[in-house]
mmCIF file of C-alpha atoms in Angstrom:
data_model
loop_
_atom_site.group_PDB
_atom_site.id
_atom_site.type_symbol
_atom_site.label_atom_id
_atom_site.label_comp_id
_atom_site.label_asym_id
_atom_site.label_seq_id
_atom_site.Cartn_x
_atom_site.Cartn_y
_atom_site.Cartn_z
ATOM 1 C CA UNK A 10 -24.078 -10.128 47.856
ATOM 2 C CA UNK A 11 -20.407 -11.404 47.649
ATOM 3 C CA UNK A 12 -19.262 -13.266 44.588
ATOM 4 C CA UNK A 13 -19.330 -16.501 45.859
ATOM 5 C CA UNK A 14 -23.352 -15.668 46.253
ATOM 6 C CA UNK A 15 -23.956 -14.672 43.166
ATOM 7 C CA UNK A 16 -22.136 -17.935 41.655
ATOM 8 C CA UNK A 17 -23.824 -20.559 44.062
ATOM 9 C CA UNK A 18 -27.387 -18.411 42.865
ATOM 10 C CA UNK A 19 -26.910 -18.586 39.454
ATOM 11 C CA UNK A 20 -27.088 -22.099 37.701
ATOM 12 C CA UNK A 21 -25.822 -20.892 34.701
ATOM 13 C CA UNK A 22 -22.683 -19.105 35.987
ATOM 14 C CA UNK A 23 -22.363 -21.868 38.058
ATOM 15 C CA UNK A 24 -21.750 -24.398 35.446
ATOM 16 C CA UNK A 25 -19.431 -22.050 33.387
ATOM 17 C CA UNK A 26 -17.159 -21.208 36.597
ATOM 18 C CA UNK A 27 -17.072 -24.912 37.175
ATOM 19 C CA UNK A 28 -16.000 -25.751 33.741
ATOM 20 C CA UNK A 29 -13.327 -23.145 34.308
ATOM 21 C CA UNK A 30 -12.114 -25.395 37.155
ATOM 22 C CA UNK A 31 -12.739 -28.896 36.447
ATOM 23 C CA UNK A 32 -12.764 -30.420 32.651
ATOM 24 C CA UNK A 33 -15.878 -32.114 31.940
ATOM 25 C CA UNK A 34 -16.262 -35.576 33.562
ATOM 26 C CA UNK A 35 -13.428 -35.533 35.597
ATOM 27 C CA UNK A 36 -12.410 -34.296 39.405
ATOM 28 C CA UNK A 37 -9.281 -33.694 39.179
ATOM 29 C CA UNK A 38 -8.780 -29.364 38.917
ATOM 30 C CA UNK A 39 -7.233 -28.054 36.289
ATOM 31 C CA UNK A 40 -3.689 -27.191 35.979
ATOM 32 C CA UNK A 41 -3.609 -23.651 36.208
ATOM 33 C CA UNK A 42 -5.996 -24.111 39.111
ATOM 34 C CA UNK A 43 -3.525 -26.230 40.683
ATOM 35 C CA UNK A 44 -0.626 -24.019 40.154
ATOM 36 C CA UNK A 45 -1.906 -20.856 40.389
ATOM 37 C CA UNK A 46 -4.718 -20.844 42.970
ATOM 38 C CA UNK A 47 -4.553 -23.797 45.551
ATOM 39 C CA UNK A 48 -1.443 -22.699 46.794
ATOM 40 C CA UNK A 49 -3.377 -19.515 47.909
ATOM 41 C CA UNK A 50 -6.487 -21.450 48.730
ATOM 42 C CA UNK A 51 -5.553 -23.949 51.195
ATOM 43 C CA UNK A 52 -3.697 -24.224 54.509
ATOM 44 C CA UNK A 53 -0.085 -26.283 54.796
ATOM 45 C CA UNK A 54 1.333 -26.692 58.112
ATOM 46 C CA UNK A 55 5.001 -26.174 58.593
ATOM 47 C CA UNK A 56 6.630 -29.262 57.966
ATOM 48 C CA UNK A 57 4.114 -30.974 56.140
ATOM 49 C CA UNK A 58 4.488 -33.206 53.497
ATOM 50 C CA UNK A 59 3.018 -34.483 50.153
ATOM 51 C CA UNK A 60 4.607 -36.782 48.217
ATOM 52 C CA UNK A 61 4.582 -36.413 44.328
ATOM 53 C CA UNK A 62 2.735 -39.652 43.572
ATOM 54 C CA UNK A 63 -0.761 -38.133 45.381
ATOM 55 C CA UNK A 64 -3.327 -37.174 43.430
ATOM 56 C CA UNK A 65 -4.869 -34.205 44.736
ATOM 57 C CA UNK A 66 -7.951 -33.359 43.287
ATOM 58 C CA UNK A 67 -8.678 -30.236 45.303
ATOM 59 C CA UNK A 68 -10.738 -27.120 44.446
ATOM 60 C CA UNK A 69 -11.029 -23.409 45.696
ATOM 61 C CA UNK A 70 -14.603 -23.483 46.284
ATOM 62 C CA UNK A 71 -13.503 -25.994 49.618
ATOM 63 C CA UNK A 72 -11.186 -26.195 52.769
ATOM 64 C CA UNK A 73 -8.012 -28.238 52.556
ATOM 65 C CA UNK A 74 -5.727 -28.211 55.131
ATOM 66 C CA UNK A 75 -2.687 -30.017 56.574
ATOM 67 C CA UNK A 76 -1.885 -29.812 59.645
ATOM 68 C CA UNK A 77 2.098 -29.407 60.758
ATOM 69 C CA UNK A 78 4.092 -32.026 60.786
ATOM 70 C CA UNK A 79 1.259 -34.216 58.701
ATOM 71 C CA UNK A 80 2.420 -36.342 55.800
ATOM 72 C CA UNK A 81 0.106 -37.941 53.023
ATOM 73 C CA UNK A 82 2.013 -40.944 51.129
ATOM 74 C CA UNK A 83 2.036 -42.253 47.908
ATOM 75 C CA UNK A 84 -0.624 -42.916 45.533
ATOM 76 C CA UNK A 85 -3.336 -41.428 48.129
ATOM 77 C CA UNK A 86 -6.201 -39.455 46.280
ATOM 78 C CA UNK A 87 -7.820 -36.857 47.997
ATOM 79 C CA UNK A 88 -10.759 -34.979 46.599
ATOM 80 C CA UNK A 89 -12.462 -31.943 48.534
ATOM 81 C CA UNK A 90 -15.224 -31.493 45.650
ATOM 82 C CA UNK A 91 -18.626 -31.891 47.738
ATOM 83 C CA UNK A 92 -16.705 -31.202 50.621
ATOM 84 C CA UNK A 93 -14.135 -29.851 52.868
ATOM 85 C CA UNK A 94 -11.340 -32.197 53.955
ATOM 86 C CA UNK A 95 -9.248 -30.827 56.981
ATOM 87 C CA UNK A 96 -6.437 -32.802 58.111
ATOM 88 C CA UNK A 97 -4.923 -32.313 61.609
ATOM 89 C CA UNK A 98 -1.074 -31.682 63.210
ATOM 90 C CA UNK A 99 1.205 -34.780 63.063
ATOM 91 C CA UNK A 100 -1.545 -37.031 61.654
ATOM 92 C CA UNK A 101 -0.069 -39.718 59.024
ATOM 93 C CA UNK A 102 -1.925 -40.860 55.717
ATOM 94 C CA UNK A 103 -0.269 -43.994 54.564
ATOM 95 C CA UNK A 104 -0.065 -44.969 51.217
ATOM 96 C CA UNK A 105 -2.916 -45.823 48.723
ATOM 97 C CA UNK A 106 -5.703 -43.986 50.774
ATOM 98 C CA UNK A 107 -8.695 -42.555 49.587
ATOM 99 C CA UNK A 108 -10.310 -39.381 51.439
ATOM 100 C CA UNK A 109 -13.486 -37.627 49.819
ATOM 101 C CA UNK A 110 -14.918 -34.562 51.801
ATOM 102 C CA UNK A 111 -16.909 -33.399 53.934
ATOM 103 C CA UNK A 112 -13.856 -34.990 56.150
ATOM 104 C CA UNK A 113 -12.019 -33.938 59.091
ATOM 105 C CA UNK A 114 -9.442 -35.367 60.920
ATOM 106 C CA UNK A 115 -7.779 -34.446 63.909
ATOM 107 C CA UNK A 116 -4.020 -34.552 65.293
ATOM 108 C CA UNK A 117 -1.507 -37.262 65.899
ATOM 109 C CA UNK A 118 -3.946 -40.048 63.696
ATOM 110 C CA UNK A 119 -2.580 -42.729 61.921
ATOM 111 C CA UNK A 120 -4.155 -44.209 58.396
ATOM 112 C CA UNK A 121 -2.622 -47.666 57.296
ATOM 113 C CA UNK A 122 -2.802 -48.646 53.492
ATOM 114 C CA UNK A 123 -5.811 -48.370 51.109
ATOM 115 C CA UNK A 124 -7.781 -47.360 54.039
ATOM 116 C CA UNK A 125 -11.393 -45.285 52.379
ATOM 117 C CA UNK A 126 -12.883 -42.272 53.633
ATOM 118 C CA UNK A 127 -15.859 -40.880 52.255
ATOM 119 C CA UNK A 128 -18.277 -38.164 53.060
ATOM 120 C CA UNK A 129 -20.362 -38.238 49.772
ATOM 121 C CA UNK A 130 -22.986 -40.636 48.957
ATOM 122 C CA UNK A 131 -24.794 -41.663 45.399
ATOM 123 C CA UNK A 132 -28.222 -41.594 45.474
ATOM 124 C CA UNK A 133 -30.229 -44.568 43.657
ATOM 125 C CA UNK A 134 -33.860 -44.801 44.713
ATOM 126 C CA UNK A 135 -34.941 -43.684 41.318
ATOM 127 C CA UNK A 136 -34.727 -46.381 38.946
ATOM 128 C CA UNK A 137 -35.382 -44.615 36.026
ATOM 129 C CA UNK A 138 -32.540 -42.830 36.323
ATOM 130 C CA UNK A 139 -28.882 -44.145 35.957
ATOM 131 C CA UNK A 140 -27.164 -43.359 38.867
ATOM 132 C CA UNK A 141 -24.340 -41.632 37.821
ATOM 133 C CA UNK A 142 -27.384 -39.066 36.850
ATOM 134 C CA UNK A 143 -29.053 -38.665 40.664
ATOM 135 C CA UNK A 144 -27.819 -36.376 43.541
ATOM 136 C CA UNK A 145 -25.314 -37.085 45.819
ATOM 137 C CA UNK A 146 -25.382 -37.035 49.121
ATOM 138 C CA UNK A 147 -22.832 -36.296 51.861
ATOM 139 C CA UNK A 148 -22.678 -36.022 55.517
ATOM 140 C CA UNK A 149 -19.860 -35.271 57.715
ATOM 141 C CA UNK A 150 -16.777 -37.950 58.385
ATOM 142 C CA UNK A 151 -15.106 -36.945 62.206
ATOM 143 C CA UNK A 152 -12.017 -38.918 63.244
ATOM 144 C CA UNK A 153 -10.874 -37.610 66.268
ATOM 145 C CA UNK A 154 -7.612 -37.310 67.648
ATOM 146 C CA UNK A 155 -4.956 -40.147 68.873
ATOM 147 C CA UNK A 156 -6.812 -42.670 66.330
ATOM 148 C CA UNK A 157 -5.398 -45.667 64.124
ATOM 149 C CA UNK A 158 -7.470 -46.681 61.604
ATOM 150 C CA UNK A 159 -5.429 -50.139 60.273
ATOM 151 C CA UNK A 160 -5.153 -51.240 56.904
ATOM 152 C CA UNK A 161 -8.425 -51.486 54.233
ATOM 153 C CA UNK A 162 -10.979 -50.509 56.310
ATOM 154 C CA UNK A 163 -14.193 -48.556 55.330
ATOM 155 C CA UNK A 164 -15.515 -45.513 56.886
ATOM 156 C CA UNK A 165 -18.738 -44.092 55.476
ATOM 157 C CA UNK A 166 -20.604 -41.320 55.306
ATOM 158 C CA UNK A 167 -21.739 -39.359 58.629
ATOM 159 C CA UNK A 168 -19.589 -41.470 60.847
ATOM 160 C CA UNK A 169 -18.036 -40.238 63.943
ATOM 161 C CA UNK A 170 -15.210 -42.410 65.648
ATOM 162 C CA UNK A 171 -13.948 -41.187 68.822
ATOM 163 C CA UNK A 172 -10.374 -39.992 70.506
ATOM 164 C CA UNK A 173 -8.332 -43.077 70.662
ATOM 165 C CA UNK A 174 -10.307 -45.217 69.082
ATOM 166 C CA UNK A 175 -8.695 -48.307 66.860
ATOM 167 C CA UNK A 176 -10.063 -49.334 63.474
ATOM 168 C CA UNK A 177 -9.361 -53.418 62.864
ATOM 169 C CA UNK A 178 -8.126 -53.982 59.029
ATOM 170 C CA UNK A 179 -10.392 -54.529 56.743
ATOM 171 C CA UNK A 180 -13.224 -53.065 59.113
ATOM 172 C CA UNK A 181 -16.178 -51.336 57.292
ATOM 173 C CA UNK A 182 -17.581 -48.681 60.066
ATOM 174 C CA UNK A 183 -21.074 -47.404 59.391
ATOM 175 C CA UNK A 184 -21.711 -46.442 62.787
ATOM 176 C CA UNK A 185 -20.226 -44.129 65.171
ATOM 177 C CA UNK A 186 -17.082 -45.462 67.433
ATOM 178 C CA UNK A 187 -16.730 -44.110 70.797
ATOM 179 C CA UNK A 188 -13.704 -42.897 72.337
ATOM 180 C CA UNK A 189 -11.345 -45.304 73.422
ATOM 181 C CA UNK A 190 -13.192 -48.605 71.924
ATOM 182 C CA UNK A 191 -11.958 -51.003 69.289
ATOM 183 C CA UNK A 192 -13.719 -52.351 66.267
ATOM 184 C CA UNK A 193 -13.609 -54.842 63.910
ATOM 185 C CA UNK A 194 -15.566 -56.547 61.085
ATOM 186 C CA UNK A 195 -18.204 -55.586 58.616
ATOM 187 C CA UNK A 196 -20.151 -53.921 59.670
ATOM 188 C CA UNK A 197 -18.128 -52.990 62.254
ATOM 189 C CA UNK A 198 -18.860 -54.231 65.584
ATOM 190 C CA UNK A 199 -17.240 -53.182 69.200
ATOM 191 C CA UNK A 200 -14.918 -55.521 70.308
ATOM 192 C CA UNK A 201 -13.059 -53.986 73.052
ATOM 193 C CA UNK A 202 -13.303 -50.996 74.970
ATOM 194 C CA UNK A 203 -11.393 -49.190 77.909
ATOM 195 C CA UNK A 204 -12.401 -48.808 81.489
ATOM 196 C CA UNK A 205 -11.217 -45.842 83.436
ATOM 197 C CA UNK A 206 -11.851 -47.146 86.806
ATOM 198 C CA UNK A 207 -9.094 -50.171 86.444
ATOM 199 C CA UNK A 208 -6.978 -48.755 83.704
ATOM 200 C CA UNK A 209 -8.040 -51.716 81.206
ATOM 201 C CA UNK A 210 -9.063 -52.844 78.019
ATOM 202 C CA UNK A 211 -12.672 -55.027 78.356
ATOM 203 C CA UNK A 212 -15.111 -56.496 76.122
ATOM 204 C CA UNK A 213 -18.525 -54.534 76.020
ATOM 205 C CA UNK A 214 -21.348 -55.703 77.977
ATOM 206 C CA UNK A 215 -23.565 -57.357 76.002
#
């Protein structure tokens, strides 16, 4: 049984190791973990860049990795706690974004500003609980390659959104986009959509 086994296996040794890693309450690693392990842990393209105002709250027990040529901006948080966030080659992350794992993204994608990302879910159907006390949930965020997701929109949890596809700002997405279709609005709706045979951009039948 390899180590990582015999930690998930254990509740116990589970909480201590995390401990070790995280301080209580928080998500954000601690420092020696930062310095000492992530750079061993996760995957940096050549050429990639983070800029010193991110927060990176990113762990050894999950995948991060940027692509080549990638760049994450300012004042982005990105947190690979419940999940693995994988980041593709030449793919921008503007400024101000939020990405929780499970998330992957492929090549040459652009995020705006303050756009959110997140794989993980609270749970709250038990109302004698507070929430901060019940499970999470998470499901896996794709965006596919060639995409531009504008400024303050939403993706959610389990959402797919295709090659090529274009997010509107302030779009909330909580279903999958196809390739090569844009949408807009909250909840996000399909407003336009490419057709191969004539080489343009239509509205979808309705």
């Amino acid at each position: 049984m390899s180590l990582a086994s015999t930690i998930k296996g254990n509740p116990r040794l589970k909480r201590f190791v995390h401990r070790l890693l995280v301080p209580a309450g928080e998500a954000r690693p601690r420092l020696w973990v930062k310095w000492f392990v992530n750079p061993f842990m996760h995957k940096r393209g050549r050429g990639s860049r983070i800029r010193w105002r991110t927060r990176l709250d990113v762990l050894p027990f999950n995948r991060f990795e940027l692509g080549q040529g990638s760049t994450i901006e300012d004042f982005c948080v990105i947190n690979n706690g419940v999940g693995d966030v994988i980041i593709g080659d030449g793919t921008l992350i503007g400024m101000g974004n939020v990405i929780i794992g499970p998330v992957q993204i492929g090549n040459n994608v652009i995020f705006a500003q303050h756009v959110a990302v997140s794989g993980l879910n609270h749970e709250y159907r038990d109302p004698s609980l507070p929430i901060s006390k019940q499970p999470v949930n998470k499901a896996l965020i794709t965006v596919e390659d060639d995409c531009w997701i504008a400024a303050n929109a939403v993706i959610t949890a389990g959402v797919t959104i295709g090659k090529h596809a274009v997010i509107a700002a302030g779009a909330v997405v909580t279903k999958d986009v196809p390739p090569y279709a844009v949408a807009a609005g909250n909840p996000a709706k399909i407003i336009r959509i490419y057709d191969p045979s004539d080489g343009e951009w239509k509205r979808p039948e309705s």
